[in-house]
Amino acid sequence: MNLRSDVVGSLLRPDYLRNAHAQLERGELTPAACKQVEDRAVDAAVAMQQQAGLDVVTDGEMRRYAFYGHLVEALEGFDKYSGWSITFRDGEGREAALQRPVVVEKLKWRRQMAVEEFTYLRGRTTAPVKVTLLSAQQAAAYYDPDKSRSAYATRDAYLADLVDFTRREIAELKRLGCEYIQIDAPQYAALLDETIREGYRQRGSDPNALLAASVELDNAIIEGHMGITFGIHICRGNHKSMFYASGGYDRIAEQVFGRSKFDRFLLEYDDERSGTFAPLRFVPEGRVVVLGLVSSKLARMETRENLKARISEASAIVPLVRLALSPQGGFASTHEGNRISADVQRQKLELVAQTAREVWG
């Protein structure tokens, strides 16, 4: 797919949508009425992306409470808020905790994960569309040796089921005509950060062995689905304009870039926490690197001149023909959204599209 301007997935939820979801939780709104509100929000998201001039659009993940919500709500077996808490922070000293889900029962199929999102989206645009699913490496974080053991004796047994369910979803998306699927894998970035790596060691896990196993699991999710372009998105955490990890891609580049089978690597490169472009030398011929140079966290606007300069810098390692441009992450990986306005979000997407047109034509 010749897509030069990309979007990671989630967009800011409008207040009316967040209010509707809260009303649904309290039993004050029927599911049918809530669906109509979700449809309205998706329509607005699609229109905004098309007007911005992006080469591909998503539904903004308007129907999800978080980027992993499709998994947790489609499969029985997860406790939504009882997993390990993860602390996000920003450069100004603020912190926020996010409670993760945890698997507590054997996974069972409740409903499809993203088919509703795709079928509605494809009927609202003639532009290429993208669906986002979850990596096995990210889902591994939802296994707790204490809380999950009664359901699955080992993390591997849980992930085997997770891979099977995700492959089943992809097969149905393919049958319905989906041609671009992004696998969200921010947890890979935990293996960039020495503090987090040490935490893995203290819990008895070898970070390098975990990395190798995770690449194989994510390859297992996408292999054999001919006719679909698969992207993998790797960022360092995204919640209320905060992050949880720092470090360049050096520690994972050879494994993730060199051994995984993805067609597109959507990478966070918006600030100094992201490191240099040097690890891109491990990206094989024929694969595309989508440079996430535009921040979805900060309101400050990048300039076309700066973006072009950084694209030129990256092209010394990966030829320009195999590069593309996007924001560094979603604008609302969780339903609260990042600390920017909808107007700034729109301007940033317009900047991505305009810069891409000027660089690649």
PDB file of N, CA, C and O in Angstrom, residues 268-272 274-277 291-294 304-316 323:
ATOM      1  N   GLU A 268       7.628   5.710  17.088  1.00  0.00           N
ATOM      2  CA  GLU A 268       7.592   6.986  17.796  1.00  0.00           C
ATOM      3  C   GLU A 268       8.958   7.660  17.703  1.00  0.00           C
ATOM      4  O   GLU A 268       9.961   7.120  18.160  1.00  0.00           O
ATOM      5  N   TYR A 269       8.968   8.869  17.118  1.00  0.00           N
ATOM      6  CA  TYR A 269      10.218   9.605  16.948  1.00  0.00           C
ATOM      7  C   TYR A 269       9.999  11.107  17.140  1.00  0.00           C
ATOM      8  O   TYR A 269      10.554  11.918  16.408  1.00  0.00           O
ATOM      9  N   ASP A 270       9.230  11.473  18.149  1.00  0.00           N
ATOM     10  CA  ASP A 270       8.850  12.881  18.266  1.00  0.00           C
ATOM     11  C   ASP A 270       9.723  13.678  19.231  1.00  0.00           C
ATOM     12  O   ASP A 270       9.633  14.908  19.271  1.00  0.00           O
ATOM     13  N   ASP A 271      10.574  13.010  20.046  1.00  0.00           N
ATOM     14  CA  ASP A 271      11.420  13.770  20.966  1.00  0.00           C
ATOM     15  C   ASP A 271      12.676  12.971  21.297  1.00  0.00           C
ATOM     16  O   ASP A 271      12.898  11.872  20.773  1.00  0.00           O
ATOM     17  N   GLU A 272      13.480  13.513  22.207  1.00  0.00           N
ATOM     18  CA  GLU A 272      14.776  12.894  22.517  1.00  0.00           C
ATOM     19  C   GLU A 272      14.644  11.543  23.199  1.00  0.00           C
ATOM     20  O   GLU A 272      15.576  10.727  23.171  1.00  0.00           O
ATOM     21  N   SER A 274      13.119   9.174  22.157  1.00  0.00           N
ATOM     22  CA  SER A 274      12.990   8.170  21.107  1.00  0.00           C
ATOM     23  C   SER A 274      14.323   7.694  20.559  1.00  0.00           C
ATOM     24  O   SER A 274      14.365   6.731  19.786  1.00  0.00           O
ATOM     25  N   GLY A 275      15.415   8.370  20.913  1.00  0.00           N
ATOM     26  CA  GLY A 275      16.711   7.959  20.399  1.00  0.00           C
ATOM     27  C   GLY A 275      16.929   8.386  18.955  1.00  0.00           C
ATOM     28  O   GLY A 275      16.207   9.232  18.418  1.00  0.00           O
ATOM     29  N   THR A 276      17.902   7.776  18.322  1.00  0.00           N
ATOM     30  CA  THR A 276      18.296   8.158  16.966  1.00  0.00           C
ATOM     31  C   THR A 276      17.637   7.246  15.926  1.00  0.00           C
ATOM     32  O   THR A 276      16.994   6.254  16.254  1.00  0.00           O
ATOM     33  N   PHE A 277      17.876   7.589  14.667  1.00  0.00           N
ATOM     34  CA  PHE A 277      17.384   6.762  13.567  1.00  0.00           C
ATOM     35  C   PHE A 277      18.301   5.561  13.286  1.00  0.00           C
ATOM     36  O   PHE A 277      17.959   4.713  12.450  1.00  0.00           O
ATOM     37  N   LEU A 291       7.438   7.226  10.100  1.00  0.00           N
ATOM     38  CA  LEU A 291       8.094   8.053  11.103  1.00  0.00           C
ATOM     39  C   LEU A 291       7.052   8.845  11.899  1.00  0.00           C
ATOM     40  O   LEU A 291       6.369   9.716  11.351  1.00  0.00           O
ATOM     41  N   GLY A 292       6.951   8.535  13.184  1.00  0.00           N
ATOM     42  CA  GLY A 292       6.026   9.260  14.058  1.00  0.00           C
ATOM     43  C   GLY A 292       6.682  10.518  14.585  1.00  0.00           C
ATOM     44  O   GLY A 292       7.108  10.584  15.747  1.00  0.00           O
ATOM     45  N   LEU A 293       6.772  11.534  13.763  1.00  0.00           N
ATOM     46  CA  LEU A 293       7.511  12.751  14.093  1.00  0.00           C
ATOM     47  C   LEU A 293       6.643  13.839  14.705  1.00  0.00           C
ATOM     48  O   LEU A 293       7.169  14.827  15.231  1.00  0.00           O
ATOM     49  N   VAL A 294       5.329  13.678  14.627  1.00  0.00           N
ATOM     50  CA  VAL A 294       4.404  14.708  15.118  1.00  0.00           C
ATOM     51  C   VAL A 294       3.807  14.242  16.443  1.00  0.00           C
ATOM     52  O   VAL A 294       3.222  13.159  16.521  1.00  0.00           O
ATOM     53  N   ARG A 304       6.725  22.280   9.056  1.00  0.00           N
ATOM     54  CA  ARG A 304       7.016  21.458   7.883  1.00  0.00           C
ATOM     55  C   ARG A 304       8.518  21.401   7.633  1.00  0.00           C
ATOM     56  O   ARG A 304       9.048  20.361   7.246  1.00  0.00           O
ATOM     57  N   GLU A 305       9.201  22.511   7.880  1.00  0.00           N
ATOM     58  CA  GLU A 305      10.638  22.549   7.640  1.00  0.00           C
ATOM     59  C   GLU A 305      11.367  21.553   8.539  1.00  0.00           C
ATOM     60  O   GLU A 305      12.259  20.813   8.087  1.00  0.00           O
ATOM     61  N   ASN A 306      10.991  21.521   9.823  1.00  0.00           N
ATOM     62  CA  ASN A 306      11.634  20.595  10.745  1.00  0.00           C
ATOM     63  C   ASN A 306      11.313  19.151  10.389  1.00  0.00           C
ATOM     64  O   ASN A 306      12.197  18.278  10.419  1.00  0.00           O
ATOM     65  N   LEU A 307      10.056  18.885  10.040  1.00  0.00           N
ATOM     66  CA  LEU A 307       9.662  17.523   9.666  1.00  0.00           C
ATOM     67  C   LEU A 307      10.423  17.060   8.426  1.00  0.00           C
ATOM     68  O   LEU A 307      10.915  15.926   8.374  1.00  0.00           O
ATOM     69  N   LYS A 308      10.546  17.929   7.451  1.00  0.00           N
ATOM     70  CA  LYS A 308      11.272  17.569   6.230  1.00  0.00           C
ATOM     71  C   LYS A 308      12.738  17.285   6.530  1.00  0.00           C
ATOM     72  O   LYS A 308      13.340  16.356   5.962  1.00  0.00           O
ATOM     73  N   ALA A 309      13.324  18.075   7.425  1.00  0.00           N
ATOM     74  CA  ALA A 309      14.726  17.864   7.771  1.00  0.00           C
ATOM     75  C   ALA A 309      14.915  16.503   8.441  1.00  0.00           C
ATOM     76  O   ALA A 309      15.891  15.791   8.162  1.00  0.00           O
ATOM     77  N   ARG A 310      13.996  16.134   9.300  1.00  0.00           N
ATOM     78  CA  ARG A 310      14.128  14.854   9.995  1.00  0.00           C
ATOM     79  C   ARG A 310      13.856  13.679   9.051  1.00  0.00           C
ATOM     80  O   ARG A 310      14.485  12.626   9.156  1.00  0.00           O
ATOM     81  N   ILE A 311      12.913  13.855   8.127  1.00  0.00           N
ATOM     82  CA  ILE A 311      12.687  12.814   7.114  1.00  0.00           C
ATOM     83  C   ILE A 311      13.939  12.627   6.273  1.00  0.00           C
ATOM     84  O   ILE A 311      14.350  11.498   5.963  1.00  0.00           O
ATOM     85  N   SER A 312      14.572  13.734   5.907  1.00  0.00           N
ATOM     86  CA  SER A 312      15.805  13.658   5.127  1.00  0.00           C
ATOM     87  C   SER A 312      16.896  12.928   5.910  1.00  0.00           C
ATOM     88  O   SER A 312      17.638  12.113   5.353  1.00  0.00           O
ATOM     89  N   GLU A 313      16.976  13.198   7.217  1.00  0.00           N
ATOM     90  CA  GLU A 313      17.960  12.527   8.065  1.00  0.00           C
ATOM     91  C   GLU A 313      17.715  11.014   8.089  1.00  0.00           C
ATOM     92  O   GLU A 313      18.645  10.216   7.968  1.00  0.00           O
ATOM     93  N   ALA A 314      16.453  10.622   8.230  1.00  0.00           N
ATOM     94  CA  ALA A 314      16.119   9.193   8.260  1.00  0.00           C
ATOM     95  C   ALA A 314      16.393   8.526   6.925  1.00  0.00           C
ATOM     96  O   ALA A 314      16.751   7.340   6.865  1.00  0.00           O
ATOM     97  N   SER A 315      16.246   9.289   5.833  1.00  0.00           N
ATOM     98  CA  SER A 315      16.414   8.704   4.500  1.00  0.00           C
ATOM     99  C   SER A 315      17.858   8.334   4.212  1.00  0.00           C
ATOM    100  O   SER A 315      18.135   7.630   3.235  1.00  0.00           O
ATOM    101  N   ALA A 316      18.792   8.771   5.060  1.00  0.00           N
ATOM    102  CA  ALA A 316      20.169   8.336   4.916  1.00  0.00           C
ATOM    103  C   ALA A 316      20.334   6.884   5.348  1.00  0.00           C
ATOM    104  O   ALA A 316      21.338   6.245   5.010  1.00  0.00           O
ATOM    105  N   LEU A 323       9.788   5.318   3.252  1.00  0.00           N
ATOM    106  CA  LEU A 323       9.408   6.074   4.440  1.00  0.00           C
ATOM    107  C   LEU A 323       8.012   6.653   4.289  1.00  0.00           C
ATOM    108  O   LEU A 323       7.507   6.824   3.178  1.00  0.00           O
TER     109      LEU A 323
END
